[in-house]
């Protein structure tokens, strides 16, 4: 007997509602919370204005070392005792670093959140920072970076960032530093950075069943021992576009592939065109069906994959394309990539392309913003970029309302193919002459 069943069709999409945002001032700091009725898990995230952008030039990597050093005990408990206390609550300290913020978070059953926040604050405000531990963590981080930088990619990324933003600026250097900058940090660098940025109150993000949580008590625990007023955040950084395209070569002798990084500066995260730019990036290179991936992978067979996106932070942003191709097709791949970016900038996008991009982005948004951690991350976006509290509540509808005219206008305004910097990490002796002949821009060697 053969059983035959018809495949069920898709059901109607359920409406998505982002929870209401609650804000209050507590003990010199700010608490921002979202209510998830009946949710048994809760998240607390301490958000500090201590991102990589706060590190002094030449001291890149301080945030990464501090993130690891927070696990080495506190002024009240050694590393073992602190680890046992955290594990006893069934959680872990999760740290994250970006250009704008340093974040430490915990996720626990809702009734354990007060104790977890106390441990989080203990780690952040009063870390042990024993000199031997700090040096060991620093050396471990430097070793990990050396291993990472031995692979294709990190040097190309560093060359592109330096070319776009200037290596004399902190934001023109790698977010996590490089092997040399991290290895050169000393204990005083770490302790001074901590005393300057980790004692300030910051913002406590709380997500969970607020009917079972005391936000005032949580804020008091998170901000205990903190001091100092708000710091100047600074406005958007105006990064000039290059006057012409340029090619930068990063030598990797004998490489059978070329690592490609193309980019130019773009607006900061709070720019009003952000959503349209995100959809432009999706159509051009943000999905498997994107223009660049279809052309260079499916039509030309030059690469296994190529991606493009706009990546903004609070003060600056960048448009970038990333791929890897066989050495023999380095120049043709770059010609095709620049050509597709140019066609998108000049000709815009189609309504069919936008329909796919907006549907995918809107659907992805509804799926992603389900867990307490994801909602905490969304609240962090509101705080860091000064977005309105109803931003996420309106975002899905805004995405679905976008049309080809809106996205095409963003492509015309924010894609600059004539100002691209093209970084190629590969066998320079093999690709240099062909790149010069391609006429894409002046060819120079990287100075890393």
Short mmCIF file of C-alpha atoms in Angstrom, two decimals:
data_model
loop_
_atom_site.label_atom_id
_atom_site.label_comp_id
_atom_site.label_asym_id
_atom_site.label_seq_id
_atom_site.Cartn_x
_atom_site.Cartn_y
_atom_site.Cartn_z
CA UNK A 1 0.00 0.00 0.00
CA UNK A 2 1.33 3.43 -0.94
CA UNK A 3 0.42 6.39 1.20
CA UNK A 4 0.23 9.62 -0.73
CA UNK A 5 -0.24 12.91 1.04
CA UNK A 6 -0.46 16.38 -0.40
CA UNK A 7 2.18 18.80 0.78
CA UNK A 8 0.52 21.36 3.03
CA UNK A 9 0.54 24.88 1.67
CA UNK A 10 1.95 27.88 3.51
CA UNK A 11 -0.30 29.40 6.13
CA UNK A 12 -1.02 33.04 6.61
CA UNK A 13 1.84 34.93 8.21
CA UNK A 14 1.19 35.65 11.86
CA UNK A 15 1.48 39.31 12.83
CA UNK A 16 4.70 40.23 14.58
CA UNK A 17 4.62 42.58 17.53
CA UNK A 18 7.78 43.90 19.13
CA UNK A 19 7.30 44.29 22.89
CA UNK A 20 6.82 47.73 24.40
CA UNK A 21 9.98 49.45 25.58
CA UNK A 22 10.31 50.63 29.19
CA UNK A 23 12.94 53.19 30.22
CA UNK A 24 13.88 54.54 33.63
CA UNK A 25 16.75 56.19 35.41
CA UNK A 26 18.14 54.21 38.34
CA UNK A 27 21.14 54.90 40.60
CA UNK A 28 22.89 57.12 38.07
CA UNK A 29 22.38 54.76 35.13
CA UNK A 30 19.67 53.93 32.61
CA UNK A 31 17.55 50.78 32.52
CA UNK A 32 15.90 49.86 29.21
CA UNK A 33 13.59 46.86 29.32
CA UNK A 34 11.12 44.82 27.27
CA UNK A 35 8.26 42.82 28.76
CA UNK A 36 7.79 39.19 27.66
CA UNK A 37 4.80 37.90 29.63
CA UNK A 38 5.16 34.31 30.76
CA UNK A 39 8.75 34.00 29.52
CA UNK A 40 10.74 31.88 31.98
CA UNK A 41 14.14 33.02 30.71
CA UNK A 42 15.43 36.52 31.29
CA UNK A 43 18.43 38.40 29.92
CA UNK A 44 20.39 41.23 31.48
CA UNK A 45 22.97 43.03 29.37
CA UNK A 46 25.25 45.78 30.65
CA UNK A 47 26.04 48.18 27.83
CA UNK A 48 29.15 50.33 28.25
CA UNK A 49 30.36 53.12 25.99
CA UNK A 50 33.72 51.37 25.82
CA UNK A 51 33.89 50.04 22.28
CA UNK A 52 36.98 49.65 20.15
CA UNK A 53 36.61 53.28 19.06
CA UNK A 54 37.60 54.36 22.59
CA UNK A 55 40.99 52.64 22.44
CA UNK A 56 44.01 54.90 21.90
CA UNK A 57 45.77 54.66 18.57
CA UNK A 58 48.62 52.19 18.97
CA UNK A 59 46.84 50.36 21.80
CA UNK A 60 44.37 48.43 19.66
CA UNK A 61 43.05 45.25 21.26
CA UNK A 62 42.48 46.50 24.81
CA UNK A 63 38.81 45.54 24.72
CA UNK A 64 39.55 42.00 23.64
CA UNK A 65 42.10 41.50 26.40
CA UNK A 66 39.74 42.94 29.00
CA UNK A 67 36.94 40.67 27.83
CA UNK A 68 39.08 37.63 28.61
CA UNK A 69 40.50 39.13 31.83
CA UNK A 70 36.99 39.48 33.28
CA UNK A 71 36.93 35.68 33.55
CA UNK A 72 40.01 35.63 35.79
CA UNK A 73 38.30 36.45 39.07
CA UNK A 74 37.31 39.59 40.94
CA UNK A 75 38.45 41.56 43.96
CA UNK A 76 36.15 39.34 46.05
CA UNK A 77 36.67 35.87 44.51
CA UNK A 78 39.43 34.13 42.66
CA UNK A 79 38.84 32.72 39.18
CA UNK A 80 37.70 29.32 40.44
CA UNK A 81 35.28 30.70 43.01
CA UNK A 82 33.81 33.15 40.52
CA UNK A 83 33.41 30.46 37.86
CA UNK A 84 31.63 28.21 40.38
CA UNK A 85 29.30 31.04 41.38
CA UNK A 86 28.37 31.71 37.77
CA UNK A 87 27.94 28.02 36.96
CA UNK A 88 25.82 27.61 40.08
CA UNK A 89 23.25 29.88 38.47
CA UNK A 90 23.32 27.84 35.28
CA UNK A 91 24.67 30.65 33.17
CA UNK A 92 27.84 32.21 31.75
CA UNK A 93 29.15 35.70 31.21
CA UNK A 94 28.93 36.54 27.51
CA UNK A 95 31.07 39.45 26.34
CA UNK A 96 30.88 41.28 23.03
CA UNK A 97 32.82 44.16 21.53
CA UNK A 98 32.08 46.39 18.57
CA UNK A 99 33.19 49.86 17.50
CA UNK A 100 30.66 51.56 19.78
CA UNK A 101 30.16 49.39 22.85
CA UNK A 102 31.46 46.76 25.23
CA UNK A 103 28.71 44.38 26.36
CA UNK A 104 28.48 41.80 29.13
CA UNK A 105 25.34 39.72 29.49
CA UNK A 106 23.76 36.80 31.33
CA UNK A 107 20.73 34.66 30.55
CA UNK A 108 19.06 32.73 33.38
CA UNK A 109 15.67 31.63 34.65
CA UNK A 110 13.83 34.79 35.64
CA UNK A 111 14.02 34.15 39.39
CA UNK A 112 17.82 33.94 39.23
CA UNK A 113 18.34 37.20 37.37
CA UNK A 114 19.00 39.38 40.46
CA UNK A 115 21.85 37.12 41.61
CA UNK A 116 23.22 36.91 38.05
CA UNK A 117 23.24 40.71 37.70
CA UNK A 118 25.17 41.02 40.95
CA UNK A 119 27.83 38.65 39.60
CA UNK A 120 27.91 40.48 36.28
CA UNK A 121 28.47 43.80 38.05
CA UNK A 122 31.15 42.26 40.26
CA UNK A 123 33.07 41.08 37.20
CA UNK A 124 32.76 44.39 35.33
CA UNK A 125 33.31 46.84 38.17
CA UNK A 126 35.88 44.97 40.30
CA UNK A 127 37.87 42.51 38.18
CA UNK A 128 40.98 41.12 39.82
CA UNK A 129 43.29 42.10 36.92
CA UNK A 130 46.22 40.31 38.46
CA UNK A 131 49.30 41.29 36.42
CA UNK A 132 50.26 37.68 35.71
CA UNK A 133 46.73 36.90 34.53
CA UNK A 134 46.60 40.00 32.33
CA UNK A 135 49.91 39.17 30.70
CA UNK A 136 48.84 35.57 30.10
CA UNK A 137 45.53 36.67 28.56
CA UNK A 138 47.33 39.24 26.41
CA UNK A 139 49.80 36.63 25.16
CA UNK A 140 46.98 34.21 24.40
CA UNK A 141 45.13 36.88 22.44
CA UNK A 142 48.27 37.83 20.50
CA UNK A 143 48.90 34.17 19.65
CA UNK A 144 45.32 33.70 18.47
CA UNK A 145 45.64 36.77 16.26
CA UNK A 146 48.92 35.53 14.78
CA UNK A 147 47.21 32.28 13.84
CA UNK A 148 44.25 34.14 12.35
CA UNK A 149 46.44 36.57 10.42
CA UNK A 150 48.33 33.68 8.87
CA UNK A 151 45.14 32.92 6.92
CA UNK A 152 43.92 34.85 3.87
CA UNK A 153 41.63 37.73 4.74
CA UNK A 154 42.70 39.62 7.87
CA UNK A 155 45.54 41.47 6.13
CA UNK A 156 43.28 42.37 3.21
CA UNK A 157 40.62 43.60 5.65
CA UNK A 158 43.22 45.70 7.48
CA UNK A 159 44.51 47.18 4.23
CA UNK A 160 41.01 48.13 3.12
CA UNK A 161 40.11 49.69 6.48
CA UNK A 162 43.34 51.67 6.57
CA UNK A 163 42.81 52.92 3.03
CA UNK A 164 39.20 53.97 3.69
CA UNK A 165 39.58 55.61 7.09
CA UNK A 166 43.28 56.31 7.50
CA UNK A 167 45.61 54.18 9.60
CA UNK A 168 46.36 57.23 11.75
CA UNK A 169 42.77 56.99 13.11
CA UNK A 170 41.55 54.30 15.48
CA UNK A 171 38.65 53.45 13.18
CA UNK A 172 41.17 52.98 10.36
CA UNK A 173 42.74 50.04 12.20
CA UNK A 174 41.37 46.53 12.87
CA UNK A 175 38.64 46.37 15.50
CA UNK A 176 40.44 43.73 17.56
CA UNK A 177 43.90 45.09 16.84
CA UNK A 178 46.65 43.12 15.16
CA UNK A 179 49.21 40.68 16.58
CA UNK A 180 51.77 43.43 17.18
CA UNK A 181 49.42 45.92 18.82
CA UNK A 182 48.04 43.31 21.22
CA UNK A 183 51.46 41.88 22.05
CA UNK A 184 52.64 45.42 22.86
CA UNK A 185 49.97 46.07 25.52
CA UNK A 186 51.13 46.17 29.12
CA UNK A 187 49.26 45.70 32.38
CA UNK A 188 48.96 49.44 32.97
CA UNK A 189 47.30 49.92 29.57
CA UNK A 190 44.61 47.44 30.57
CA UNK A 191 44.04 48.77 34.09
CA UNK A 192 43.90 52.40 32.94
CA UNK A 193 41.41 51.58 30.17
CA UNK A 194 39.26 49.73 32.70
CA UNK A 195 39.36 52.58 35.22
CA UNK A 196 38.42 55.11 32.56
CA UNK A 197 35.55 53.29 30.85
CA UNK A 198 34.31 50.33 32.91
CA UNK A 199 33.42 52.22 36.08
CA UNK A 200 30.86 54.45 34.35
CA UNK A 201 27.25 53.33 34.92
CA UNK A 202 26.25 52.60 31.33
CA UNK A 203 22.87 51.12 30.41
CA UNK A 204 21.30 47.93 31.73
CA UNK A 205 19.17 46.11 29.16
CA UNK A 206 16.59 43.74 30.69
CA UNK A 207 14.33 41.38 28.74
CA UNK A 208 11.91 38.99 30.40
CA UNK A 209 8.68 38.81 32.34
CA UNK A 210 8.82 42.22 34.00
CA UNK A 211 5.91 41.32 36.28
CA UNK A 212 8.37 39.05 38.08
CA UNK A 213 11.34 41.45 38.06
CA UNK A 214 12.21 44.58 40.03
CA UNK A 215 13.91 46.90 37.55
CA UNK A 216 14.94 49.37 40.23
CA UNK A 217 16.70 46.63 42.21
CA UNK A 218 18.38 45.27 39.10
CA UNK A 219 19.60 48.72 38.13
CA UNK A 220 20.90 49.39 41.64
CA UNK A 221 22.88 46.13 41.52
CA UNK A 222 24.26 46.80 38.04
CA UNK A 223 25.34 50.37 38.82
CA UNK A 224 26.66 49.77 42.34
CA UNK A 225 30.13 51.26 42.68
CA UNK A 226 29.85 53.09 39.35
CA UNK A 227 30.57 56.77 38.96
CA UNK A 228 31.27 59.48 36.47
CA UNK A 229 28.91 61.29 34.18
CA UNK A 230 28.03 60.69 30.55
CA UNK A 231 30.80 61.04 27.99
CA UNK A 232 30.79 62.92 24.71
CA UNK A 233 29.69 60.42 22.07
CA UNK A 234 30.72 62.52 19.11
CA UNK A 235 28.81 63.05 15.92
CA UNK A 236 29.12 61.28 12.58
CA UNK A 237 32.61 61.23 11.13
CA UNK A 238 32.75 62.76 7.69
CA UNK A 239 34.95 60.44 5.64
CA UNK A 240 35.72 61.83 2.18
CA UNK A 241 35.38 59.56 -0.82
CA UNK A 242 38.53 58.98 -2.88
CA UNK A 243 38.67 60.95 -6.08
CA UNK A 244 39.26 57.82 -8.15
CA UNK A 245 39.44 54.05 -7.92
CA UNK A 246 42.63 52.53 -6.61
CA UNK A 247 44.06 49.02 -6.31
CA UNK A 248 46.09 47.90 -3.30
CA UNK A 249 48.09 44.67 -3.41
CA UNK A 250 48.81 42.52 -0.35
CA UNK A 251 51.46 39.95 -1.26
CA UNK A 252 50.85 36.29 -0.50
CA UNK A 253 53.54 34.55 -2.59
CA UNK A 254 52.54 31.25 -4.14
CA UNK A 255 48.86 31.61 -3.34
CA UNK A 256 46.54 29.81 -5.75
CA UNK A 257 43.68 32.14 -4.86
CA UNK A 258 43.19 35.88 -4.57
CA UNK A 259 41.25 37.30 -1.64
CA UNK A 260 39.21 40.28 -2.81
CA UNK A 261 38.00 43.17 -0.67
CA UNK A 262 36.31 46.15 -2.35
CA UNK A 263 34.84 49.09 -0.50
CA UNK A 264 34.22 52.75 0.12
CA UNK A 265 32.95 54.82 3.08
CA UNK A 266 29.19 55.00 3.65
CA UNK A 267 26.78 56.68 6.11
CA UNK A 268 26.42 55.90 9.82
CA UNK A 269 23.73 53.61 11.27
CA UNK A 270 21.15 56.27 12.18
CA UNK A 271 21.10 57.72 8.65
CA UNK A 272 17.51 57.96 7.36
CA UNK A 273 18.41 55.89 4.28
CA UNK A 274 19.62 52.92 6.36
CA UNK A 275 16.74 50.60 5.51
CA UNK A 276 16.86 51.37 1.79
CA UNK A 277 20.64 50.88 1.83
CA UNK A 278 20.17 47.51 3.54
CA UNK A 279 17.81 46.42 0.77
CA UNK A 280 20.26 47.72 -1.86
CA UNK A 281 22.96 45.56 -0.31
CA UNK A 282 20.62 42.56 -0.28
CA UNK A 283 19.81 42.88 -3.98
CA UNK A 284 23.43 43.50 -4.94
CA UNK A 285 25.25 40.99 -2.78
CA UNK A 286 23.44 40.10 0.44
CA UNK A 287 21.74 36.86 -0.58
CA UNK A 288 22.51 33.74 -2.60
CA UNK A 289 20.27 35.04 -5.39
CA UNK A 290 21.97 38.45 -5.42
CA UNK A 291 23.30 40.08 -8.58
CA UNK A 292 26.97 39.66 -7.74
CA UNK A 293 26.65 36.04 -6.67
CA UNK A 294 24.59 35.15 -9.73
CA UNK A 295 27.05 36.79 -12.11
CA UNK A 296 30.38 35.74 -10.64
CA UNK A 297 29.37 32.29 -9.35
CA UNK A 298 26.59 31.03 -11.59
CA UNK A 299 27.36 32.75 -14.89
CA UNK A 300 31.17 33.16 -14.83
CA UNK A 301 32.18 30.41 -12.41
CA UNK A 302 34.84 32.62 -10.89
CA UNK A 303 34.01 32.05 -7.22
CA UNK A 304 32.21 29.85 -4.77
CA UNK A 305 30.52 32.92 -3.34
CA UNK A 306 30.65 36.71 -3.15
CA UNK A 307 28.89 39.03 -0.74
CA UNK A 308 28.30 42.76 -0.43
CA UNK A 309 26.75 44.87 2.29
CA UNK A 310 26.60 48.20 4.05
CA UNK A 311 28.03 47.89 7.58
CA UNK A 312 27.37 51.02 9.66
CA UNK A 313 28.37 51.93 13.19
CA UNK A 314 27.35 54.94 15.31
CA UNK A 315 29.76 57.41 13.71
CA UNK A 316 30.73 55.95 10.32
CA UNK A 317 29.99 53.13 7.91
CA UNK A 318 31.43 51.31 4.95
CA UNK A 319 30.18 49.50 1.88
CA UNK A 320 32.23 46.39 1.15
CA UNK A 321 32.39 43.38 -1.14
CA UNK A 322 34.22 40.19 -0.13
CA UNK A 323 35.13 37.13 -2.15
CA UNK A 324 37.88 34.71 -3.08
CA UNK A 325 38.73 33.67 -6.65
CA UNK A 326 41.34 31.57 -8.42
CA UNK A 327 44.47 33.58 -9.14
CA UNK A 328 44.04 33.23 -12.89
CA UNK A 329 40.69 35.07 -12.90
CA UNK A 330 41.56 37.85 -10.45
CA UNK A 331 41.37 40.70 -12.95
CA UNK A 332 38.24 39.45 -14.81
CA UNK A 333 36.44 38.93 -11.50
CA UNK A 334 37.20 42.48 -10.40
CA UNK A 335 36.09 43.89 -13.76
CA UNK A 336 32.77 42.04 -13.46
CA UNK A 337 32.25 43.06 -9.83
CA UNK A 338 32.92 46.74 -10.49
CA UNK A 339 30.72 46.56 -13.58
CA UNK A 340 27.78 45.11 -11.64
CA UNK A 341 28.10 47.72 -8.91
CA UNK A 342 28.16 50.42 -11.59
CA UNK A 343 25.07 49.00 -13.32
CA UNK A 344 23.21 48.92 -10.02
CA UNK A 345 24.20 52.48 -9.19
CA UNK A 346 23.24 53.84 -12.61
CA UNK A 347 20.26 51.65 -13.49
CA UNK A 348 18.71 50.90 -10.13
CA UNK A 349 16.92 47.69 -9.23
CA UNK A 350 13.73 46.01 -10.41
CA UNK A 351 10.47 45.63 -8.53
CA UNK A 352 10.86 41.84 -8.63
CA UNK A 353 14.29 42.06 -7.01
CA UNK A 354 12.99 44.36 -4.29
CA UNK A 355 10.01 42.09 -3.65
CA UNK A 356 12.34 39.16 -2.96
CA UNK A 357 14.69 41.24 -0.81
CA UNK A 358 12.00 42.88 1.31
CA UNK A 359 10.11 39.61 1.81
CA UNK A 360 13.27 37.84 2.92
CA UNK A 361 14.38 40.65 5.19
CA UNK A 362 10.94 41.06 6.77
CA UNK A 363 10.53 37.33 7.26
CA UNK A 364 14.01 37.00 8.69
CA UNK A 365 13.29 39.83 11.10
CA UNK A 366 10.20 38.12 12.49
CA UNK A 367 12.12 34.88 13.03
CA UNK A 368 15.21 36.50 14.53
CA UNK A 369 13.40 38.69 17.07
CA UNK A 370 11.90 35.81 19.03
CA UNK A 371 14.39 35.02 21.80
CA UNK A 372 15.18 37.18 24.83
CA UNK A 373 18.78 37.57 23.65
CA UNK A 374 17.69 38.77 20.22
CA UNK A 375 15.32 41.31 21.72
CA UNK A 376 18.09 42.49 24.07
CA UNK A 377 20.28 43.04 21.01
CA UNK A 378 17.47 45.02 19.38
CA UNK A 379 17.14 47.23 22.47
CA UNK A 380 20.89 47.77 22.35
CA UNK A 381 20.50 49.11 18.81
CA UNK A 382 17.94 51.63 20.05
CA UNK A 383 20.24 52.88 22.80
CA UNK A 384 23.47 53.04 20.82
CA UNK A 385 22.01 54.76 17.77
CA UNK A 386 19.39 56.95 19.48
CA UNK A 387 16.54 55.35 17.57
CA UNK A 388 12.90 55.81 18.62
CA UNK A 389 11.37 53.21 20.92
CA UNK A 390 8.91 52.11 18.24
CA UNK A 391 11.66 51.58 15.63
CA UNK A 392 11.45 47.77 15.67
CA UNK A 393 7.68 47.81 15.95
CA UNK A 394 7.55 49.72 12.64
CA UNK A 395 10.51 48.11 10.88
CA UNK A 396 8.74 45.12 9.34
CA UNK A 397 6.00 47.28 7.87
CA UNK A 398 8.60 49.74 6.60
CA UNK A 399 10.49 46.93 4.89
CA UNK A 400 7.36 45.57 3.24
CA UNK A 401 6.40 49.04 2.04
CA UNK A 402 9.73 49.64 0.28
CA UNK A 403 9.57 49.74 -3.50
CA UNK A 404 12.01 49.79 -6.41
CA UNK A 405 12.04 53.59 -6.58
CA UNK A 406 13.15 53.89 -2.94
CA UNK A 407 15.88 51.27 -3.25
CA UNK A 408 17.08 52.56 -6.62
CA UNK A 409 17.40 56.04 -5.15
CA UNK A 410 19.53 54.65 -2.32
CA UNK A 411 21.70 52.79 -4.82
CA UNK A 412 22.20 55.96 -6.85
CA UNK A 413 23.04 57.99 -3.74
CA UNK A 414 25.18 55.58 -1.74
CA UNK A 415 27.00 53.33 -4.23
CA UNK A 416 30.19 54.93 -5.56
CA UNK A 417 31.87 52.55 -8.01
CA UNK A 418 34.21 55.30 -9.20
CA UNK A 419 35.54 55.70 -5.62
CA UNK A 420 36.06 52.03 -4.78
CA UNK A 421 39.25 50.83 -3.17
CA UNK A 422 40.11 47.34 -4.48
CA UNK A 423 42.33 45.24 -2.21
CA UNK A 424 43.77 42.00 -3.57
CA UNK A 425 45.63 39.61 -1.30
CA UNK A 426 47.38 37.05 -3.43
CA UNK A 427 50.47 36.27 -5.48
CA UNK A 428 51.36 39.81 -6.51
CA UNK A 429 54.01 38.71 -8.99
CA UNK A 430 51.34 36.82 -10.95
CA UNK A 431 48.45 39.31 -10.85
CA UNK A 432 50.13 42.74 -10.95
CA UNK A 433 50.52 43.17 -14.73
CA UNK A 434 47.03 41.88 -15.50
CA UNK A 435 45.51 44.25 -12.96
CA UNK A 436 47.36 47.19 -14.46
CA UNK A 437 46.14 46.21 -17.90
CA UNK A 438 42.53 46.01 -16.70
CA UNK A 439 42.52 49.77 -16.18
CA UNK A 440 40.50 49.68 -12.98
CA UNK A 441 42.73 52.10 -11.12
CA UNK A 442 46.24 52.93 -10.01
CA UNK A 443 48.05 49.88 -8.56
CA UNK A 444 50.07 50.23 -5.35
CA UNK A 445 51.45 47.88 -2.70
CA UNK A 446 50.04 47.74 0.82
CA UNK A 447 52.08 49.04 3.73
CA UNK A 448 51.04 46.84 6.64
#
